PDB file of C-alpha atoms and ligand atoms in Angstrom:
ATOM      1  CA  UNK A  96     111.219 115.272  82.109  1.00 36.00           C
ATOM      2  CA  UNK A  97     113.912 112.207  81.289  1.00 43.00           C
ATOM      3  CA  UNK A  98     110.967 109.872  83.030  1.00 42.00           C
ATOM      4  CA  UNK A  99     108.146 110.969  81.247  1.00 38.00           C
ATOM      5  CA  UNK A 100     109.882 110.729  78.130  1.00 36.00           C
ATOM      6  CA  UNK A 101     111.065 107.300  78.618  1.00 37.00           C
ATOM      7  CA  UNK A 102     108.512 105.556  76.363  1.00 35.00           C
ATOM      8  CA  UNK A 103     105.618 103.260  76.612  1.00 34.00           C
ATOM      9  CA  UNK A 104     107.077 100.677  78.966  1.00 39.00           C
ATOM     10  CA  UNK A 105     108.393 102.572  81.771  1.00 43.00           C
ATOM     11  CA  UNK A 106     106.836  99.656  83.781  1.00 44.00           C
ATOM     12  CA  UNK A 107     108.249  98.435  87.414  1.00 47.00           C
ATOM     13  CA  UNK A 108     111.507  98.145  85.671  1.00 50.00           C
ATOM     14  CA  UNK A 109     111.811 101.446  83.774  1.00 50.00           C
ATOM     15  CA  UNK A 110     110.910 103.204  86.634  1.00 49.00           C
ATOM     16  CA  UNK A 111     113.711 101.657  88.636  1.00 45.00           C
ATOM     17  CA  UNK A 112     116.164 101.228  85.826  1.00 43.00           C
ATOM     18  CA  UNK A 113     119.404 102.979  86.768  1.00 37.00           C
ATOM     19  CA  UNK A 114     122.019 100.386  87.411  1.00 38.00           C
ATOM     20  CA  UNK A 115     122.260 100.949  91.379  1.00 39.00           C
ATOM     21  CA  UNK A 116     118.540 100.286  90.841  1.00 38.00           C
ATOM     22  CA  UNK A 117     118.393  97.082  88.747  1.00 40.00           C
ATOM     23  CA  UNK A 118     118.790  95.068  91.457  1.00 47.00           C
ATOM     24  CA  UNK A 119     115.707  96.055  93.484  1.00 52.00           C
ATOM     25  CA  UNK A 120     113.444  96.248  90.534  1.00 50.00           C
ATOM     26  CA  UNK A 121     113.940  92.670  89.945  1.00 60.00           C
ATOM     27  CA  UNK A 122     114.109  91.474  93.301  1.00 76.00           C
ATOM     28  CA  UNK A 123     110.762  93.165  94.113  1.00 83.00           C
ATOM     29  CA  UNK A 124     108.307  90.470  92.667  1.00 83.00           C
ATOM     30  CA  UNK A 125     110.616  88.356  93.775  1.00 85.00           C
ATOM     31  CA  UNK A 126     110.574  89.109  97.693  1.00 91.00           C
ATOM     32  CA  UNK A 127     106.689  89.373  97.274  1.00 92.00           C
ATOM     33  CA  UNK A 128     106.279  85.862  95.759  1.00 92.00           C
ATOM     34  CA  UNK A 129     108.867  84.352  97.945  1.00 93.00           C
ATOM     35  CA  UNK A 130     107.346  85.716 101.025  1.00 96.00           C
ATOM     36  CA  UNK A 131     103.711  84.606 100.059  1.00 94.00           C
ATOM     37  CA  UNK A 132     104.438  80.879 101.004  1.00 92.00           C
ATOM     38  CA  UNK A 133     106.113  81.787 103.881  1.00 94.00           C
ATOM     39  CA  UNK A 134     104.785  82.836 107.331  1.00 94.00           C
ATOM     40  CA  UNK A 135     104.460  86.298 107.885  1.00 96.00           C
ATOM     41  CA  UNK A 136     103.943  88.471 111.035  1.00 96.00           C
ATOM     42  CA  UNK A 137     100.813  90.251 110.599  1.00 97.00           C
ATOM     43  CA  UNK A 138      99.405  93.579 111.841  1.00 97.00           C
ATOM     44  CA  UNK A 139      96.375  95.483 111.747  1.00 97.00           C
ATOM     45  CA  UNK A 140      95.756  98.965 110.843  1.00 96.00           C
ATOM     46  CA  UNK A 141      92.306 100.570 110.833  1.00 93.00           C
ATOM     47  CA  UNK A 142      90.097  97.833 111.383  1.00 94.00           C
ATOM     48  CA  UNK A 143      90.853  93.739 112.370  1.00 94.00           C
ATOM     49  CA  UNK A 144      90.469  93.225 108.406  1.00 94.00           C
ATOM     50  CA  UNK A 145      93.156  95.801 107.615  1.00 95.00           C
ATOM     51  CA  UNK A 146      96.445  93.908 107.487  1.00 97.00           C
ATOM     52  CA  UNK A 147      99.806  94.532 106.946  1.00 97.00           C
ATOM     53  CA  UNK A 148     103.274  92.511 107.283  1.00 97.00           C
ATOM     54  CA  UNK A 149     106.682  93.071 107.197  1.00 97.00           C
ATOM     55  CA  UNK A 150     106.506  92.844 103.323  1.00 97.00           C
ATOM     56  CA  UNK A 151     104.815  95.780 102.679  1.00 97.00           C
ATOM     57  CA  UNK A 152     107.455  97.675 104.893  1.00 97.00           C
ATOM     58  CA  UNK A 153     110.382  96.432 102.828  1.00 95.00           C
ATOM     59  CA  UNK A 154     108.996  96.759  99.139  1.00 94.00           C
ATOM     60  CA  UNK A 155     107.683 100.229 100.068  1.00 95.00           C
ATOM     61  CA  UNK A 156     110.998 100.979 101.347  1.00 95.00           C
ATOM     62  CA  UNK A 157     112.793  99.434  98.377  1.00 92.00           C
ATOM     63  CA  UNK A 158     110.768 101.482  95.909  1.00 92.00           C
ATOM     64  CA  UNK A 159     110.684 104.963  97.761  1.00 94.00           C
ATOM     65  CA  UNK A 160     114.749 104.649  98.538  1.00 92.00           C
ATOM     66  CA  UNK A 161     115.379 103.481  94.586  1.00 87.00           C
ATOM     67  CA  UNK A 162     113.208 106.028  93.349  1.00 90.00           C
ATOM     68  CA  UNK A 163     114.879 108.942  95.665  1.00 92.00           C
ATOM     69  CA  UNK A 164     117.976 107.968  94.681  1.00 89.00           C
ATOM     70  CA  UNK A 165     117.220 109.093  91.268  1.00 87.00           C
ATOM     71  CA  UNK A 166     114.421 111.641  91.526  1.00 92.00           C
ATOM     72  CA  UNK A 167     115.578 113.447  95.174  1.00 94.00           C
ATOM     73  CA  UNK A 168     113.347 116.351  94.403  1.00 95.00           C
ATOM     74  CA  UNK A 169     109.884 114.379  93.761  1.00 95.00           C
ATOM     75  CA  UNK A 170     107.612 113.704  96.503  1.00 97.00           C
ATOM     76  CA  UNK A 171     106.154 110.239  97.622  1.00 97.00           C
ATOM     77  CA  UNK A 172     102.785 109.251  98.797  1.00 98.00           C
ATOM     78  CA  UNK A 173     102.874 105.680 100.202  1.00 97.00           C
ATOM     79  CA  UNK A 174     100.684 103.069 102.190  1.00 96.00           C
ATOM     80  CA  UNK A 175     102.635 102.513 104.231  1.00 96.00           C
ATOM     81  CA  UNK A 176     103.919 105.753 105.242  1.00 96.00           C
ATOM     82  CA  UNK A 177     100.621 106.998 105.380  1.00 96.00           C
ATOM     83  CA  UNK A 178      99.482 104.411 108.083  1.00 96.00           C
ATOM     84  CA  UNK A 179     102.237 105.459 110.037  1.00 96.00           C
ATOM     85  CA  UNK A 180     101.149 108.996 109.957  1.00 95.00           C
ATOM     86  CA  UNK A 181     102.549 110.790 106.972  1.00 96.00           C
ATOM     87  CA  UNK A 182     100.130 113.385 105.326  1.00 94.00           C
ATOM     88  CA  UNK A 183      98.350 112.408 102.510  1.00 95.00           C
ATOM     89  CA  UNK A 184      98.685 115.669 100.163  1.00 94.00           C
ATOM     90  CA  UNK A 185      98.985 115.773  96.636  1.00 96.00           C
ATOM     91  CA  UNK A 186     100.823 118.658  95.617  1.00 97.00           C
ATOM     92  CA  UNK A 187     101.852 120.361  91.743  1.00 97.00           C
ATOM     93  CA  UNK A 188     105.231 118.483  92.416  1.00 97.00           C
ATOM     94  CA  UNK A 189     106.190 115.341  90.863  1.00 96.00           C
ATOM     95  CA  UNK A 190     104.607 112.509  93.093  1.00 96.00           C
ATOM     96  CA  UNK A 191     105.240 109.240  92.872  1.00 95.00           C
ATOM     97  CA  UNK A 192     102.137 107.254  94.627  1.00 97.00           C
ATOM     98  CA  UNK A 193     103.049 103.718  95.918  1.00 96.00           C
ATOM     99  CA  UNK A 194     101.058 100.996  96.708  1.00 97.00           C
ATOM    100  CA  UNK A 195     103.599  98.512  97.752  1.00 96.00           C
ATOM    101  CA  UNK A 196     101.410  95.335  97.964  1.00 97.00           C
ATOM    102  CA  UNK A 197      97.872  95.616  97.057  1.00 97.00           C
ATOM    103  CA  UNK A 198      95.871  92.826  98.481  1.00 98.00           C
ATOM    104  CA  UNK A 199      97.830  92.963 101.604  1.00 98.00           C
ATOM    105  CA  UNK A 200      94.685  90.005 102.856  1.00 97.00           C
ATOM    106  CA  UNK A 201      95.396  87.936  99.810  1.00 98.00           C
ATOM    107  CA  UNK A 202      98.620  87.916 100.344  1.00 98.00           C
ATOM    108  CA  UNK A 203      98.560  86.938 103.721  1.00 98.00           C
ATOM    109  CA  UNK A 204      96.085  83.669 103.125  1.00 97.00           C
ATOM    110  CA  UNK A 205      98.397  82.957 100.114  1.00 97.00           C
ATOM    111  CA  UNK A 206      95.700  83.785  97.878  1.00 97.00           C
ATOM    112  CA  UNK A 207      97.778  84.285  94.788  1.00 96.00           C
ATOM    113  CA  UNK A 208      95.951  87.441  93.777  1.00 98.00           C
ATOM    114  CA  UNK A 209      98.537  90.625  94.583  1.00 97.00           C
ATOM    115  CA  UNK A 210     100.250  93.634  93.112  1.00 95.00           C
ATOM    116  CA  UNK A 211     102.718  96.303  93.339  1.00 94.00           C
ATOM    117  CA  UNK A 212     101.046  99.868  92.270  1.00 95.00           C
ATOM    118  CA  UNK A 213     103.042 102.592  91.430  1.00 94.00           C
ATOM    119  CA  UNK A 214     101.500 106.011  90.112  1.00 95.00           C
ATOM    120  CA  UNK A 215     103.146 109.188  89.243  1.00 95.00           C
ATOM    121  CA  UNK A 216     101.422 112.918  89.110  1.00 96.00           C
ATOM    122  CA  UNK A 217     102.630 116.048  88.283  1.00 96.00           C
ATOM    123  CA  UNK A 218     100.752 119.704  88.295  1.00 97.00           C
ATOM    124  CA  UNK A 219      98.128 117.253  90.611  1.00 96.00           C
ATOM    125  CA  UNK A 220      97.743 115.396  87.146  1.00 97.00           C
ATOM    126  CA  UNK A 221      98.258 111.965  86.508  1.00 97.00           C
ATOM    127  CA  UNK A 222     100.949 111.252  83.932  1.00 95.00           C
ATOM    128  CA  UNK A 223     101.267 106.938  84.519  1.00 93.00           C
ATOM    129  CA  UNK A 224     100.932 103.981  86.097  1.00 95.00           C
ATOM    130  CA  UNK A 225     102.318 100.911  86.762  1.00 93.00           C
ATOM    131  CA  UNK A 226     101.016  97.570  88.309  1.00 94.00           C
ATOM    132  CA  UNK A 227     102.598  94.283  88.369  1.00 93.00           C
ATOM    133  CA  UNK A 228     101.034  90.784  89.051  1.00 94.00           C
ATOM    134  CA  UNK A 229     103.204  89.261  91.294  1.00 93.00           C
ATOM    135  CA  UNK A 230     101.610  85.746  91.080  1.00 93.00           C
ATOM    136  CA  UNK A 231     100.832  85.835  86.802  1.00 93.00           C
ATOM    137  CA  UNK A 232     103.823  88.136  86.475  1.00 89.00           C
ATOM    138  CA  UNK A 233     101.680  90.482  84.292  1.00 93.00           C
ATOM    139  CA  UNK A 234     102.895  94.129  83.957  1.00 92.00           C
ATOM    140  CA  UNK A 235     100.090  96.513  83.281  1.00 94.00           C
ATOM    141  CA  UNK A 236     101.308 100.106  82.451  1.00 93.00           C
ATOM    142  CA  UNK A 237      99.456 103.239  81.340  1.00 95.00           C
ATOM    143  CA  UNK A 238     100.982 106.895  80.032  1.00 94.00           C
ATOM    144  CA  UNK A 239      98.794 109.774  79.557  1.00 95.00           C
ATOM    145  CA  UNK A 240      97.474 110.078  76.008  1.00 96.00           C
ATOM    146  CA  UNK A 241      99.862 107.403  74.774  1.00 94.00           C
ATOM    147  CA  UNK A 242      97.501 103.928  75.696  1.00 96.00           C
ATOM    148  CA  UNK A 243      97.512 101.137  78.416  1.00 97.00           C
ATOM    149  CA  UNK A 244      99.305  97.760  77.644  1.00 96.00           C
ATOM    150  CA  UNK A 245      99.534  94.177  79.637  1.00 95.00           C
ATOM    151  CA  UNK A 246     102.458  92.848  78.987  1.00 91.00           C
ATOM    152  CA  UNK A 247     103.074  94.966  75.651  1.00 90.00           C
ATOM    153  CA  UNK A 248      99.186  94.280  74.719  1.00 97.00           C
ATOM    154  CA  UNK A 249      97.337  97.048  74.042  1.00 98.00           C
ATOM    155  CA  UNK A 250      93.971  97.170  76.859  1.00 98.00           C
ATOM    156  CA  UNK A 251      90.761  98.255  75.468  1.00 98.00           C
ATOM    157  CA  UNK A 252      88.012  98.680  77.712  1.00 98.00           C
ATOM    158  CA  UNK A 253      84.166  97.010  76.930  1.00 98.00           C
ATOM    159  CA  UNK A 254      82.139  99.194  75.391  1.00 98.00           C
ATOM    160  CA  UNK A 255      78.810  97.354  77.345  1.00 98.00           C
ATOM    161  CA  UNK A 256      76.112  99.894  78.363  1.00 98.00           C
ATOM    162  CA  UNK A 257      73.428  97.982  79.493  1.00 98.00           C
ATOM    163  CA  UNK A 258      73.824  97.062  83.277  1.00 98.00           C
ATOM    164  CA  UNK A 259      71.684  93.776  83.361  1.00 98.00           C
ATOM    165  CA  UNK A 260      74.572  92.622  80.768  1.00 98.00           C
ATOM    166  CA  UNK A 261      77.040  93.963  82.814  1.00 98.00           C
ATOM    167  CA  UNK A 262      80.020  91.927  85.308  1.00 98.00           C
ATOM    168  CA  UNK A 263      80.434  94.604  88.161  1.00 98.00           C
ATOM    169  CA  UNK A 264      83.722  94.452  90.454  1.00 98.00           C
ATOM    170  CA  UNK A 265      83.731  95.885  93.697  1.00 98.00           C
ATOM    171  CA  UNK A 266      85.808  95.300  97.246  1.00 98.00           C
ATOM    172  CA  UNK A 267      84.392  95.655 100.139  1.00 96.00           C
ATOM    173  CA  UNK A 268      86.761  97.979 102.063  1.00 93.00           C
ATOM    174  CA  UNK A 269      88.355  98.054 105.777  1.00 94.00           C
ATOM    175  CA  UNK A 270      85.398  98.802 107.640  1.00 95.00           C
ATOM    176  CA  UNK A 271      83.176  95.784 109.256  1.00 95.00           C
ATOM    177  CA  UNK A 272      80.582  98.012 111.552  1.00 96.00           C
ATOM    178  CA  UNK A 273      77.346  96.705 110.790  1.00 97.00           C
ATOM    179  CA  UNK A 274      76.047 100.027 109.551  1.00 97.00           C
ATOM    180  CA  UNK A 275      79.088  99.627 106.792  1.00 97.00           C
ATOM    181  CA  UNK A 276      78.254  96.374 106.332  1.00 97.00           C
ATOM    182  CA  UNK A 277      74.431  97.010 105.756  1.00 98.00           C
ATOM    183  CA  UNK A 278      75.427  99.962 102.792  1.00 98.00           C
ATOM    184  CA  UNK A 279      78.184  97.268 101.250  1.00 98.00           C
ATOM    185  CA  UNK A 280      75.323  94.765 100.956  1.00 98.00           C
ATOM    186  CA  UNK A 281      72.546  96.816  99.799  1.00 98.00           C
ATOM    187  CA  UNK A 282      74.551  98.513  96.868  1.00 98.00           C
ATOM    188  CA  UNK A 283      75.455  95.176  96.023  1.00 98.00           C
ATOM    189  CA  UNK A 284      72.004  93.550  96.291  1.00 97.00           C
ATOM    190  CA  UNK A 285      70.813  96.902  94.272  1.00 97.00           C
ATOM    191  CA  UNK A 286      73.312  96.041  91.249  1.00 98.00           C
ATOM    192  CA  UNK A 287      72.324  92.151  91.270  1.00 97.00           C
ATOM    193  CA  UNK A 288      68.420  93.606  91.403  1.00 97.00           C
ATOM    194  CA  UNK A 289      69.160  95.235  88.216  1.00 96.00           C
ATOM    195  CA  UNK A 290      70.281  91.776  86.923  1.00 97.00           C
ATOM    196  CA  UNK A 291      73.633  92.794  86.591  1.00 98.00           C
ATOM    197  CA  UNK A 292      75.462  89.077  85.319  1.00 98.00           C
ATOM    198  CA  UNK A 293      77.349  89.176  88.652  1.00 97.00           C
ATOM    199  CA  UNK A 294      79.166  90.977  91.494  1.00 98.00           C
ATOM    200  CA  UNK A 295      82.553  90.179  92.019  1.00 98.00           C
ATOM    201  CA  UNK A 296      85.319  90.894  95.033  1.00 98.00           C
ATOM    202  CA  UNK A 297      88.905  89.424  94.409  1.00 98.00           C
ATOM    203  CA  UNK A 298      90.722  91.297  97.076  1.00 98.00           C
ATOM    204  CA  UNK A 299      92.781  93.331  95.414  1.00 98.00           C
ATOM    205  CA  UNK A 300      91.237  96.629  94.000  1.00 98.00           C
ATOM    206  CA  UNK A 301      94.450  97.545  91.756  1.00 98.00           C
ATOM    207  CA  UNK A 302      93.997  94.186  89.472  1.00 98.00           C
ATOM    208  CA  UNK A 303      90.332  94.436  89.837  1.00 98.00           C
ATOM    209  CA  UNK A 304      90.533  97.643  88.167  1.00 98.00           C
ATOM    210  CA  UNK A 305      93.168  96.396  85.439  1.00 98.00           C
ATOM    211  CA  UNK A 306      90.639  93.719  84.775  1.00 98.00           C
ATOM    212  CA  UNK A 307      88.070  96.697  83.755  1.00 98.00           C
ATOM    213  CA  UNK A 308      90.851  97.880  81.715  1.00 98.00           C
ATOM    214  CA  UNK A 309      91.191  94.695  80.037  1.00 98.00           C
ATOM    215  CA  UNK A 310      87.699  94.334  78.916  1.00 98.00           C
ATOM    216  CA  UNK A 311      87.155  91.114  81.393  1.00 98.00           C
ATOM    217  CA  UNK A 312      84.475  93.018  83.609  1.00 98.00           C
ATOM    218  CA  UNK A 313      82.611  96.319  82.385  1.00 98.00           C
ATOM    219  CA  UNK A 314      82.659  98.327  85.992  1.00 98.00           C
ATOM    220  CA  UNK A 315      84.266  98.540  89.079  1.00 98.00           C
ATOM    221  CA  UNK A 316      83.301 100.628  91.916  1.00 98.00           C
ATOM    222  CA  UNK A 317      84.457 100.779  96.133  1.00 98.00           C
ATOM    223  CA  UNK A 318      83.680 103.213  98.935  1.00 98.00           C
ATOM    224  CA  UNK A 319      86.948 103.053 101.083  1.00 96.00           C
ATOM    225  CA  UNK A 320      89.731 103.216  98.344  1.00 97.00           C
ATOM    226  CA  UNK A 321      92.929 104.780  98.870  1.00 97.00           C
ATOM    227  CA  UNK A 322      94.734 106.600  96.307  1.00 98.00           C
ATOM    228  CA  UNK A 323      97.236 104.497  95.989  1.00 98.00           C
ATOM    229  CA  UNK A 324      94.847 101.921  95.357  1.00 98.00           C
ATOM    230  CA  UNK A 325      93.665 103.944  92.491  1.00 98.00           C
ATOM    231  CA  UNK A 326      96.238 106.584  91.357  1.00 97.00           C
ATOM    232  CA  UNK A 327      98.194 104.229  88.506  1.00 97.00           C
ATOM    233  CA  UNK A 328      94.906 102.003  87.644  1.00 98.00           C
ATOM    234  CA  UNK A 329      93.180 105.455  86.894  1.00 98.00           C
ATOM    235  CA  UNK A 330      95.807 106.153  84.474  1.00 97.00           C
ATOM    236  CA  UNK A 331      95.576 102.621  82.878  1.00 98.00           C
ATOM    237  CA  UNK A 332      91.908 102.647  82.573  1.00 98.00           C
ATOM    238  CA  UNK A 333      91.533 106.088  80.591  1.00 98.00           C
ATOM    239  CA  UNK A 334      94.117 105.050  78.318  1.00 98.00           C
ATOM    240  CA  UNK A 335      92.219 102.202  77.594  1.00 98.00           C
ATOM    241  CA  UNK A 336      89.410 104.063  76.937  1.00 98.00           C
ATOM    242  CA  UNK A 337      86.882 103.699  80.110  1.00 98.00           C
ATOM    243  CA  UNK A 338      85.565 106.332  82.600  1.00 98.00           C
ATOM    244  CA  UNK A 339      86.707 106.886  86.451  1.00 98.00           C
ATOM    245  CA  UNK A 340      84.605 108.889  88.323  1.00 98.00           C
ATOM    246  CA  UNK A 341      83.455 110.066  91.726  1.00 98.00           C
ATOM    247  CA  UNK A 342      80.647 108.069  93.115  1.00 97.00           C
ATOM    248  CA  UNK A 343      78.629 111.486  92.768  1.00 95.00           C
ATOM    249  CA  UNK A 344      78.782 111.237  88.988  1.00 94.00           C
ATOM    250  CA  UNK A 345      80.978 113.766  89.025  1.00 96.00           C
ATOM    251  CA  UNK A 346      85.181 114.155  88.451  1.00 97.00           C
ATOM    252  CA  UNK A 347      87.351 111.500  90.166  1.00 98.00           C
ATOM    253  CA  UNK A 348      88.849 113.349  93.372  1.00 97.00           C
ATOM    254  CA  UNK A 349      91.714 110.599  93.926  1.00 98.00           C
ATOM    255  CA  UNK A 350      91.551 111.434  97.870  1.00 98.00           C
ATOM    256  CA  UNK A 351      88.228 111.113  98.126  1.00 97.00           C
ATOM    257  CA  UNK A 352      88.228 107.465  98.937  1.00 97.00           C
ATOM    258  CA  UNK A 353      85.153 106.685  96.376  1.00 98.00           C
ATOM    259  CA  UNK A 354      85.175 105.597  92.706  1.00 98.00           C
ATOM    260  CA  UNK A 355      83.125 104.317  89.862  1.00 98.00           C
ATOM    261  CA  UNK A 356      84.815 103.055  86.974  1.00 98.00           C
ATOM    262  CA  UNK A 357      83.501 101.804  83.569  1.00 98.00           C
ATOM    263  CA  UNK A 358      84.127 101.020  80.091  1.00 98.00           C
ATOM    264  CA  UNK A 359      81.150 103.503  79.103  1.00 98.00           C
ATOM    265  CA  UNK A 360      79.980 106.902  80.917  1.00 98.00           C
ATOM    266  CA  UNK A 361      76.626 105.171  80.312  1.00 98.00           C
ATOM    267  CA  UNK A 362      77.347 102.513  82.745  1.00 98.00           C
ATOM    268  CA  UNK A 363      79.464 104.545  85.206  1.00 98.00           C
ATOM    269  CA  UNK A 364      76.372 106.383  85.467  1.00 98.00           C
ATOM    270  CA  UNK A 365      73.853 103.375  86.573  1.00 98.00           C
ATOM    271  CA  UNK A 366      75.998 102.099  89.165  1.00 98.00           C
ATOM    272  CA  UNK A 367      76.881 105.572  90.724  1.00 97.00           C
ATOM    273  CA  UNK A 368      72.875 106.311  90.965  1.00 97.00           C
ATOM    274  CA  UNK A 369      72.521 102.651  92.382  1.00 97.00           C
ATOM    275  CA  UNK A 370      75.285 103.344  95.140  1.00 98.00           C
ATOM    276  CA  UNK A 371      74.252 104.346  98.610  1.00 97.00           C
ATOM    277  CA  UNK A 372      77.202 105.968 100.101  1.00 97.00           C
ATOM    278  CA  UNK A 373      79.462 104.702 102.310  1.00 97.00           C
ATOM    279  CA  UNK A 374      81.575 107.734 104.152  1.00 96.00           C
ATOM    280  CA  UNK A 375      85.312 107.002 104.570  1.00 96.00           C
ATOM    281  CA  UNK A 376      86.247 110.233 104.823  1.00 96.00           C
ATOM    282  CA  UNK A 377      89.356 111.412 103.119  1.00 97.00           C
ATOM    283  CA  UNK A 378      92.769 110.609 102.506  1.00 96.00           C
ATOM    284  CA  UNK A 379      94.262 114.224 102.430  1.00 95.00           C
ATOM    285  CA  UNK A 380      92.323 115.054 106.029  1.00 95.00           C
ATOM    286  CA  UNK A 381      93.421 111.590 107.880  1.00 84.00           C
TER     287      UNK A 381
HETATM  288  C1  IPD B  78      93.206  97.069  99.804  1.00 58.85           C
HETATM  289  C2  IPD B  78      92.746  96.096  98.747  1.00 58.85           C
HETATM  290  C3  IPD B  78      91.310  95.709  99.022  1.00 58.85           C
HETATM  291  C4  IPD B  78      90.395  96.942  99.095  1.00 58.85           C
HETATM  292  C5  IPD B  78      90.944  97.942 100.090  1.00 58.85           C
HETATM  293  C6  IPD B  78      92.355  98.316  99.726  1.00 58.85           C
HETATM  294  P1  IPD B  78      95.763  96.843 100.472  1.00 58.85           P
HETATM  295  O1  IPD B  78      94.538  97.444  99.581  1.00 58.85           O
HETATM  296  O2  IPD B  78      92.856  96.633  97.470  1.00 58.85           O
HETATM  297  O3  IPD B  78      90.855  94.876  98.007  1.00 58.85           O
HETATM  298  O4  IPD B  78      89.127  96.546  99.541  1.00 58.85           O
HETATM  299  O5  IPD B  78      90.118  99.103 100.081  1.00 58.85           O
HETATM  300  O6  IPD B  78      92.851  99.302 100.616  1.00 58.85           O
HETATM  301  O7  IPD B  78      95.507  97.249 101.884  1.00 58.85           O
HETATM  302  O8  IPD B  78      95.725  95.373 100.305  1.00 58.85           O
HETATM  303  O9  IPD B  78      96.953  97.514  99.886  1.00 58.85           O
END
């Protein structure tokens, strides 16, 4: 396929880079980080914590239209269409997966932390991702057996093992109930009993995980991911050498709304036997 043999830096751009297309791909990062100082009219979704604004309408609509225009036979999975009631399936077609603001909370409070995601799959296999910075402008991109790159950089995962050495990422998800709440806090009091250095939560899984991918934090896991919270990371963080996995220990099921990541199997493996989990259900049965 033309797209999958377009190179290493397919990124935002690439993917959107016939000329009817140009436009939007540069305006994207552009509406986002004009509309973060702005004020925004904000809904909620599942929960009062689950947010979205007019934003994440219009980039997701932006993307999805661009990319049909070019691709009218591949399928989309999107937020934003899936809030509103589109089925979550992933199919052997091409499938573009679409996160069109990730941080959605951040963004609203101005917290400069957000991304676009962008993930393609074909034969249910992930092929590459894209996610872009808006705030630090930083374009991470990842192609199936051909390595992960920030800005042109090559990533390389840490290679840590030992979890009282470790710097664990995690977010804490939608759901407030205090049953929720009680799991979210004991799986993180669990990691911080094993002396991990620290927990972190920076509101926006996608650059969460491209911070595992960078080496700046050696594991990363959530109960309550999407995937398109997690299709294009996944892609970036094998290709820079680290492990995603179900919470079970076993293969990543990208509907199945739970992931452990690391730079090392070994240390996937202590935080998915320290996690109690938290049930989200899925996103191909919502
Ligand atoms: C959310 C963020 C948040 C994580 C949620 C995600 P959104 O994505 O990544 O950090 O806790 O599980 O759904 O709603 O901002 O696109």
């Amino acid at each position: 396929m033309k797209l999958v043999a377009a190179g290493q830096t397919f990124l935002l751009e690439h993917c959107l880079s016939c000329p009817p297309s140009l436009q939007a791909a540069h305006l994207l990062p552009r509406i986002i980080r004009k509309a973060l100082s702005e004020e925004k009219r904000v809904s909620t979704k599942t929960s009062a914590a689950d947010l979205v604004t007019e934003t994440d309408h219009l980039v997701e609509d932006l993307i999805i239209s661009e990319l049909q225009k070019r691709f009218p036979s591949h399928r989309f999975i999107a937020e934003e269409a899936a809030a509103a009631g589109a089925k979550c399936v992933l199919t052997p077609s091409p499938t573009w997966i679409v996160d069109p603001i990730d941080g959605t909370c951040n963004f609203v409070h101005r917290f400069p932390t957000v991304a676009v995601s962008i993930g393609f799959a074909v034969n249910q296999e992930l092929e590459f991702g894209v996610i872009y910075h808006c705030t630090e402008e930083r374009l991470y991109t990842g192609r199936r057996g051909q390595g992960a790159f920030c800005n042109g950089q090559r990533l390389q995962v840490s290679r840590e093992t030992d979890l009282s050495k470790a710097l664990v990422l995690t977010e804490i998800g939608p759901k407030r109930d205090p049953a929720t709440l009680k799991l979210f806090l004991g799986n993180m009091e669990r990691l911080l009993h094993a002396k991990a250095h620290g927990v972190r939560v920076i509101g926006s899984s996608t650059l969460a995980l491209c911070h595992l991918a960078s080496g700046a934090a050696d594991a990363y896991y959530q109960f309550g991911l999407h995937c398109w919270d997690l299709a294009a990371a996944t892609v970036i963080i094998r290709e820079a050498g680290g492990i995603v996995m179900d919470t079970s220990g076993g293969p990543l099921d990208l509907m199945s709304c739970r992931v452990v990541a690391a730079g090392t199997r070994e240390m996937a493996t202590l935080i998915a036997r320290a996690l109690q989990t938290i049930n989200y259900g899925r996103d191909d049965e919502k």
